[in-house]
PDB file of C-alpha atoms in Angstrom:
ATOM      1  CA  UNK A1427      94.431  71.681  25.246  1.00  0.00           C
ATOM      2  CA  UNK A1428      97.274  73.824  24.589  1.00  0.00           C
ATOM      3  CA  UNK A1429      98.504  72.220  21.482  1.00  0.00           C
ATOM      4  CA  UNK A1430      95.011  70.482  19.384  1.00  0.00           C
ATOM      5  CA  UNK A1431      94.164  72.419  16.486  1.00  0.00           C
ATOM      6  CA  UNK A1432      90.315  73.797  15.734  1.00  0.00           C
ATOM      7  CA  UNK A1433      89.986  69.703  14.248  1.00  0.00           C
ATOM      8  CA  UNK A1434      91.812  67.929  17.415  1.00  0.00           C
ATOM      9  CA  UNK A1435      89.104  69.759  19.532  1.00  0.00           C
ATOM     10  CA  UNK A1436      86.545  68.632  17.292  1.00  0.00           C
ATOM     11  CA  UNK A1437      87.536  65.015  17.616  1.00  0.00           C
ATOM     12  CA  UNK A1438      88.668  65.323  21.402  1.00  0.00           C
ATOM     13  CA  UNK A1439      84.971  66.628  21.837  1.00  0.00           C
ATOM     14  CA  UNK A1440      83.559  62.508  21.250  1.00  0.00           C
ATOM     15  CA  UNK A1441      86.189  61.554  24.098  1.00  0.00           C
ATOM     16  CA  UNK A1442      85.082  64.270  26.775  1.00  0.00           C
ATOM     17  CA  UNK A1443      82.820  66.729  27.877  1.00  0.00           C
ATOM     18  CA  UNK A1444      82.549  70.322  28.621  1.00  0.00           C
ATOM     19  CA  UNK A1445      82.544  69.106  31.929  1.00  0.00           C
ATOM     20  CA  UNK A1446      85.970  67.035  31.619  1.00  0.00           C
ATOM     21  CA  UNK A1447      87.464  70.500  29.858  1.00  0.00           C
ATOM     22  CA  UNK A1448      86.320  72.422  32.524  1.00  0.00           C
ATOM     23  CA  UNK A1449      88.109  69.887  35.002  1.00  0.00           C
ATOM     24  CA  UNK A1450      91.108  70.449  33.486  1.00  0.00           C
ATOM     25  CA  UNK A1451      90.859  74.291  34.377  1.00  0.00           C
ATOM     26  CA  UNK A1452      89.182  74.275  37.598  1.00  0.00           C
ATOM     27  CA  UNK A1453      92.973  72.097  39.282  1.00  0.00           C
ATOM     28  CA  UNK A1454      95.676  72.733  35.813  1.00  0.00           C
ATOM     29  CA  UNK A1455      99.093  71.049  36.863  1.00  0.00           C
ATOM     30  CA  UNK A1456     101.255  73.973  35.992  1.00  0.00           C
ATOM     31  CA  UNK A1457     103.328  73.948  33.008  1.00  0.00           C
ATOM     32  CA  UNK A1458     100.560  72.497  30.458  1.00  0.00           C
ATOM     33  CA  UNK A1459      98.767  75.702  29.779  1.00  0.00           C
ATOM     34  CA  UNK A1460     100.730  78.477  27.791  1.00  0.00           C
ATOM     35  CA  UNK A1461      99.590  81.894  28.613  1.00  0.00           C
ATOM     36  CA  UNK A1462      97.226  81.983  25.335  1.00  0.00           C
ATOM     37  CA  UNK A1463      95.408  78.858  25.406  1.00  0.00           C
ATOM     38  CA  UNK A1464      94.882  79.954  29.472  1.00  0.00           C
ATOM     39  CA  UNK A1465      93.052  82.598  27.906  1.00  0.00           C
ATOM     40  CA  UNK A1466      91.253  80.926  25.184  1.00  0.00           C
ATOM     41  CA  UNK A1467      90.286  77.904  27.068  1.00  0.00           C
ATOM     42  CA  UNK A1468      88.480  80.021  30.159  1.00  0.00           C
ATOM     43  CA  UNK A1469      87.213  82.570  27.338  1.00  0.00           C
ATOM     44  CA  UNK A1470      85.823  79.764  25.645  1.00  0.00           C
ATOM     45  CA  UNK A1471      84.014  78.431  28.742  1.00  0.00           C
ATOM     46  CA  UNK A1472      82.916  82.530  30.246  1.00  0.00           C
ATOM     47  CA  UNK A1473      85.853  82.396  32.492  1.00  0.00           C
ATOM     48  CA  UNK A1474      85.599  86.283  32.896  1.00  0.00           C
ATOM     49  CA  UNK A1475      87.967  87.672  34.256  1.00  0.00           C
ATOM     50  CA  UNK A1476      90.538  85.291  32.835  1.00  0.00           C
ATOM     51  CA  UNK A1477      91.647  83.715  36.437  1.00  0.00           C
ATOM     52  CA  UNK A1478      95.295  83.936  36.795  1.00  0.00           C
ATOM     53  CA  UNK A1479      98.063  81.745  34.722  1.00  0.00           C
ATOM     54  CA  UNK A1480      98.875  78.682  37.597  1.00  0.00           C
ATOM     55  CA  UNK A1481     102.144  78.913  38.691  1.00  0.00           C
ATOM     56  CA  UNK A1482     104.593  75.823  39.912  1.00  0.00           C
ATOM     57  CA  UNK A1483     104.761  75.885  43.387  1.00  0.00           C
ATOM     58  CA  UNK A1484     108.333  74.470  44.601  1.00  0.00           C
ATOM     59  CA  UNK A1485     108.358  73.642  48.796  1.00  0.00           C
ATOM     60  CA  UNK A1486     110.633  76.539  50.871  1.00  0.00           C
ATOM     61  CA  UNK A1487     110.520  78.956  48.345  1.00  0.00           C
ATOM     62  CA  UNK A1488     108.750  82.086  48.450  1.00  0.00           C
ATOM     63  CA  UNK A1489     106.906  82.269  45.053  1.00  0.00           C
ATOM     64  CA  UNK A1490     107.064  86.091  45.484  1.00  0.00           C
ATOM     65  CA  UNK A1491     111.258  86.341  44.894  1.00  0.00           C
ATOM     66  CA  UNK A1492     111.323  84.263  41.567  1.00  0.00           C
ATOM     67  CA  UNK A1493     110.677  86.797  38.511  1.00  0.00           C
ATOM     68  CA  UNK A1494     108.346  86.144  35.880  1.00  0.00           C
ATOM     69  CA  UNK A1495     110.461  85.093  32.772  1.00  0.00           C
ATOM     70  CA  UNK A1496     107.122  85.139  30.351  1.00  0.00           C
ATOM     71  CA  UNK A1497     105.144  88.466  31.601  1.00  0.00           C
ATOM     72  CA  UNK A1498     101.874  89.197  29.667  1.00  0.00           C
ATOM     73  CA  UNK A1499     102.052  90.818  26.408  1.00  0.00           C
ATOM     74  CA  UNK A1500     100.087  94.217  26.794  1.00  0.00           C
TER      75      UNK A1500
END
């Protein structure tokens, strides 16, 4: 989903269903969305507001002390 063009979608679409996209954004293993298809996939699928970008989780470590090396463009 991050990387299929306009035409992989089109051809992914006889595979799976709205309902198999949506899956894949209702439980995302972290690290296979970049922040813009995050955004265009839940726009795509009235995901408004955008929920936020999944993080890794890594056991004994506070999420909250590792900076965010790819903040938002504003």
């Amino acid at each position: 989903m991050t990387y299929a063009s306009d035409e992989d979608i089109e051809i992914l679409r006889k595979y799976f269903t709205d309902d198999d996209f949506k899956a894949a954004l209702d439980d995302p293993a972290s690290g296979i969305f970049d922040r813009r298809s995050w955004a265009k996939w839940n726009e795509r699928y009235n995901r408004i507001p955008v929920p936020p970008f999944p993080r890794r989780e890594i056991p004994c470590v506070d999420p909250a002390t590792i900076p965010d090396f790819f903040p938002p463009k504003y």
